[in-house]
Coordinates of C-alpha atoms in Angstrom, one line a residue:
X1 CA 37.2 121.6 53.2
X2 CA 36.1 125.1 54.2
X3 CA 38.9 127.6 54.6
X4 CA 38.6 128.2 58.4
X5 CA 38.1 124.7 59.3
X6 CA 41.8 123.8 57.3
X7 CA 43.2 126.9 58.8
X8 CA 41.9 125.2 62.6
X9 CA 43.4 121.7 61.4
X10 CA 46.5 123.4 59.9
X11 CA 47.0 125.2 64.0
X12 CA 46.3 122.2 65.5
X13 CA 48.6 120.1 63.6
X14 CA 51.2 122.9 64.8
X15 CA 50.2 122.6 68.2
X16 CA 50.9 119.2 68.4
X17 CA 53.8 118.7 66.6
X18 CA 56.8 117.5 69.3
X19 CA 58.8 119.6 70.9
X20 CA 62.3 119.4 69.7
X21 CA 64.5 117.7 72.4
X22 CA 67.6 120.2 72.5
X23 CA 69.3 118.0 75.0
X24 CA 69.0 114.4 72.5
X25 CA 70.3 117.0 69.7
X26 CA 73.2 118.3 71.8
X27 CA 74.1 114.7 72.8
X28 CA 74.0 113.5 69.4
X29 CA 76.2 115.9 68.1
X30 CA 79.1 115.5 70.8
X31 CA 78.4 112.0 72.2
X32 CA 80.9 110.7 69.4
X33 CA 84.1 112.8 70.8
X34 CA 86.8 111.1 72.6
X35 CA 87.2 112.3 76.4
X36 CA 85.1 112.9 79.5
X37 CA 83.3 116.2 79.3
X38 CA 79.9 118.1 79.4
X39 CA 78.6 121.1 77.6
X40 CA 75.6 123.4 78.4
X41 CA 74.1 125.9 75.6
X42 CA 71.5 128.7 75.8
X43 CA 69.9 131.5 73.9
X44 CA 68.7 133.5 76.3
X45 CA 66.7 135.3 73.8
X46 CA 64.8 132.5 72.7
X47 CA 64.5 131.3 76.4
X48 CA 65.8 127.8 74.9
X49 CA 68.8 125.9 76.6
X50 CA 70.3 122.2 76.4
X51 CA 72.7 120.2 78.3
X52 CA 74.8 117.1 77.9
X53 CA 76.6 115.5 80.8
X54 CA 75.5 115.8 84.2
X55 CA 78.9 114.9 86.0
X56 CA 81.0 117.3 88.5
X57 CA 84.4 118.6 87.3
X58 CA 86.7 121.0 89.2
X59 CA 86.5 124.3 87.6
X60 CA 90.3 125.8 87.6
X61 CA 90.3 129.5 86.8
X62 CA 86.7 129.8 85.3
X63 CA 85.9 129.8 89.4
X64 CA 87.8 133.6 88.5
X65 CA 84.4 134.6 86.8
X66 CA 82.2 133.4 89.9
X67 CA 85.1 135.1 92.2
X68 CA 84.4 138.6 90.9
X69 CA 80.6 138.0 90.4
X70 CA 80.3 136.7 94.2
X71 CA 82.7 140.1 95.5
X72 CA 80.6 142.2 93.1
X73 CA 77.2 140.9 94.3
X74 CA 79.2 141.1 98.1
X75 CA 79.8 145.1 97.6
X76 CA 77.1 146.0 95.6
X77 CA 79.6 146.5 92.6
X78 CA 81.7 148.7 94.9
X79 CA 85.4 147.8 94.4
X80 CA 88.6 149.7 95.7
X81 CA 90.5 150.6 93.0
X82 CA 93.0 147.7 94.7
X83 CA 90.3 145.1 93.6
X84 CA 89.5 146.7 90.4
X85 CA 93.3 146.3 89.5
X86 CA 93.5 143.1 90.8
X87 CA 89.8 142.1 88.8
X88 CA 91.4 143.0 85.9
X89 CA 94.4 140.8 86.3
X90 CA 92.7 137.9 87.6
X91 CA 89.9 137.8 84.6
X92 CA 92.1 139.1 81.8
X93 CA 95.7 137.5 82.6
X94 CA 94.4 134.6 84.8
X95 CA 96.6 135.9 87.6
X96 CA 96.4 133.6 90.7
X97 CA 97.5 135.9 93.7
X98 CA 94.8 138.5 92.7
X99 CA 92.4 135.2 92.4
X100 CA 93.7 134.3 96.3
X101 CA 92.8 138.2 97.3
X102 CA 89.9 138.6 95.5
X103 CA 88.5 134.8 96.9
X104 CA 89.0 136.2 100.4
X105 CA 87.5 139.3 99.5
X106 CA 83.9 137.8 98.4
X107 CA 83.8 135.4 101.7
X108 CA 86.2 132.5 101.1
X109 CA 84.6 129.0 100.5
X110 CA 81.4 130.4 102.5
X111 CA 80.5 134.0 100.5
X112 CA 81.1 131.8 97.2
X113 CA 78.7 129.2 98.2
X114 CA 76.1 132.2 99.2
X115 CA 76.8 134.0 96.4
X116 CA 75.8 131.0 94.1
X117 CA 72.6 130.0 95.8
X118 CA 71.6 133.7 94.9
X119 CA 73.1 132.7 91.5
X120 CA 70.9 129.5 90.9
X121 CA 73.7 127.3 90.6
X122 CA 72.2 124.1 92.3
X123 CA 75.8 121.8 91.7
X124 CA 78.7 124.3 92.9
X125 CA 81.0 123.8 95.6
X126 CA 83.4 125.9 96.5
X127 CA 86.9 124.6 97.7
X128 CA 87.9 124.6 100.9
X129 CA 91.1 125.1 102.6
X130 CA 91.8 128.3 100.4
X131 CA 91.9 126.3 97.1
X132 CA 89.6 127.7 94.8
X133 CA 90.6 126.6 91.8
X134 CA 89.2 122.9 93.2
X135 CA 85.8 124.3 93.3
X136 CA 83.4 121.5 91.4
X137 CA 80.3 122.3 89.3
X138 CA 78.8 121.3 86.6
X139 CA 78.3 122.1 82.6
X140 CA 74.6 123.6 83.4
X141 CA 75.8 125.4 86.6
X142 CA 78.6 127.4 84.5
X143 CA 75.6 128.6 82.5
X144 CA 73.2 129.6 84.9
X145 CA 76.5 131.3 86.7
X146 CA 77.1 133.0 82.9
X147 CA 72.9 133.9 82.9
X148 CA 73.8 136.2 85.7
X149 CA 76.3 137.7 83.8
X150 CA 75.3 138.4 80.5
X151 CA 71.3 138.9 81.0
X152 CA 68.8 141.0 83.1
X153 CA 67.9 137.5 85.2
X154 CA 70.3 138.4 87.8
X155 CA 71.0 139.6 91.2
X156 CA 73.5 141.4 89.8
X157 CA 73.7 145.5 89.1
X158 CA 73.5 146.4 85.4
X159 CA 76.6 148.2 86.0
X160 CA 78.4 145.3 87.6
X161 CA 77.1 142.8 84.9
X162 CA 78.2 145.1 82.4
X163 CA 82.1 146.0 83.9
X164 CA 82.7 142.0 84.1
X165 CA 82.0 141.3 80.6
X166 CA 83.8 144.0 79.5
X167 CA 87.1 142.1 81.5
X168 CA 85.9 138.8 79.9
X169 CA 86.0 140.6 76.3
X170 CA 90.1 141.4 77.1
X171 CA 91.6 138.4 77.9
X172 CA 94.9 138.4 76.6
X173 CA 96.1 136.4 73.5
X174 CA 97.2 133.2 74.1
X175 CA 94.3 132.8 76.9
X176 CA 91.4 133.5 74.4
X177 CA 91.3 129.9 72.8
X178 CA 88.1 127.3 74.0
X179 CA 84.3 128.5 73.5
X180 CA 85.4 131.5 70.9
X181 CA 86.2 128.7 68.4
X182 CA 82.7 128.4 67.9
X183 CA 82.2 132.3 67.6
X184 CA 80.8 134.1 64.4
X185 CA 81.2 137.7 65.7
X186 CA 85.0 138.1 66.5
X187 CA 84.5 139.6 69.8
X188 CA 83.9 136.4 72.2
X189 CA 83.8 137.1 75.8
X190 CA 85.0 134.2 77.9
X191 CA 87.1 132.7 80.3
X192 CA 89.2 129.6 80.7
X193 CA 90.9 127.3 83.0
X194 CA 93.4 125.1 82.7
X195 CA 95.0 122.5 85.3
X196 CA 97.3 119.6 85.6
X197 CA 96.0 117.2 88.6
X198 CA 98.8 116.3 90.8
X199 CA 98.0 112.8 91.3
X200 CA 97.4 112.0 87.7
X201 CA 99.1 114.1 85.7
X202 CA 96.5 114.7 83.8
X203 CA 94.7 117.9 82.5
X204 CA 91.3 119.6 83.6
X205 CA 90.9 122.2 80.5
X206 CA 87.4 124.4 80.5
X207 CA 85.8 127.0 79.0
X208 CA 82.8 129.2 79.6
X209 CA 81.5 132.5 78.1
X210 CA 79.5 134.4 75.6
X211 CA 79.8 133.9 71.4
X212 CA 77.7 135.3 68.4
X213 CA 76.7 132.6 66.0
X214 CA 74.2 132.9 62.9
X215 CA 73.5 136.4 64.3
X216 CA 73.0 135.2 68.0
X217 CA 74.4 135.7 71.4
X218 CA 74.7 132.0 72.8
X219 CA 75.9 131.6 76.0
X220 CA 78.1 128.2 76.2
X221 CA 80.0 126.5 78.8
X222 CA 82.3 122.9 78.2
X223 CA 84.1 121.6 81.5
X224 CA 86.7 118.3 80.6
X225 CA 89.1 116.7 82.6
X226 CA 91.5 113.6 81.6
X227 CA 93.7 114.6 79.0
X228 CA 97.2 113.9 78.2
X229 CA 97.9 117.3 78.0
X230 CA 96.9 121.0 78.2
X231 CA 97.1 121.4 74.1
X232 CA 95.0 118.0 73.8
X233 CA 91.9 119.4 76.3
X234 CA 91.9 122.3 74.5
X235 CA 91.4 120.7 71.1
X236 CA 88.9 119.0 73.1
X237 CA 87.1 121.5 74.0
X238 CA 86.8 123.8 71.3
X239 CA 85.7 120.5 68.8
X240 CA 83.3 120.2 71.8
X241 CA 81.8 123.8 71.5
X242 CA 82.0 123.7 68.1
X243 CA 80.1 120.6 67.4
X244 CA 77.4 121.5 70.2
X245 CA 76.9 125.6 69.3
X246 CA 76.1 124.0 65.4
X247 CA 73.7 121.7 66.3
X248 CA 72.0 123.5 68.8
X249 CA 71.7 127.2 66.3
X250 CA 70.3 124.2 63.7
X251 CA 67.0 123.6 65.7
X252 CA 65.5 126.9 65.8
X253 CA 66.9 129.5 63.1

């Protein structure tokens, strides 16, 4: 066979070889863990994203994250140094009074729910009534809200994308556990949420941020609700973004 003509066949054969299906990998790779959850991974990079589980959960404090994106996209990333002190509390300690005063700040349930359409998040709603931490969204929402965060695809300022990941890289010890147990780089920037349901006792435990693996920056959400307790979801999630951030870096790298 003449050089050029294996060279054609060789393309060709390249050309249509099937695509990898990142969401089958992701699934196969977690769908043998114990407990209701849902995990969403991208590369932004590569332009290359999967998901598995499409269900609602209430987000806790990773609604803090949206919060501060929503007030920052609000103000044009002008903050009184009263929010600025009160960001850094809210993303960093996971305080719930500057949450409250931040939340009213950006609109209530209404400037949220704007400030997400703007954000692409198609499965986000805010809760009512004041209670934020009840807002429900999804696995693949958390990473199109984390899109807008870490990359240029956003309706956010460079400087305001820039000064809320620099409060999700400071969360305190003790509050840094989830998504980062999949991390390669030691300097994870994330944010968690944890919450007991009052008429189940049980445990809503999530996690959502940025991680280095196998000299990437992934961006990686996993929401969970249902277990027995706080320590349990966490061990949860972080087998969960372990298991999903492996598989996915083994398809393309």
């Amino acid at each position: 066979m003449p050089v050029a003509a294996s060279a054609a066949t060789s393309a060709s054969a390249v050309a249509s070889a099937p695509a990898v299906d990142l969401d089958a990998v992701l699934g196969a790779a977690v769908s043998g863990l114990v407990g209701h959850f849902a995990v969403a991974v991208t590369d932004p990079a590569a332009g290359t994203d999967a998901v598995w589980g499409e269900d609602s959960f209430v987000t806790a404090s990773i609604v803090k994250v949206d919060i501060l994106a929503a007030l920052l996209l609000r103000t044009g990333g002008e903050l009184t140094d009263g929010q600025r002190s009160a960001a850094a509390l809210m993303i960093e300690q996971s305080d719930n009074d500057a949450a409250t005063a931040l939340f009213e700040a950006a609109g209530g349930a209404s400037g949220l729910d704007e400030a997400n359409a703007a954000f692409g998040l198609t499965a986000t709603v805010a809760g009512t009534d004041g209670y934020w931490g009840l807002t429900s969204t999804t696995a693949a929402d958390q990473v199109r809200l984390l899109r807008a965060v870490f990359t240029e695809d956003s309706p956010l300022t460079s400087d305001s994308r820039t000064y809320l990941r620099q409060l999700m890289g400071q969360v305190v010890d003790g509050q840094d556990w989830g998504v980062s147990a999949a991390d390669q780089g030691g300097a994870a920037q994330l944010k968690n949420g944890w919450l007991p349901r009052t008429s189940t006792g049980l445990w809503v435990v999530n996690s959502i941020g940025r991680i280095d693996y196998g000299g990437r920056e992934l961006l990686v959400s996993v929401v969970s609700d249902g277990s027995a307790t706080q320590e349990d979801g966490i061990a949860l999630v972080e087998s969960v973004a372990s298991a999903a951030v492996r598989a996915f870096a083994s398809t393309h790298g």
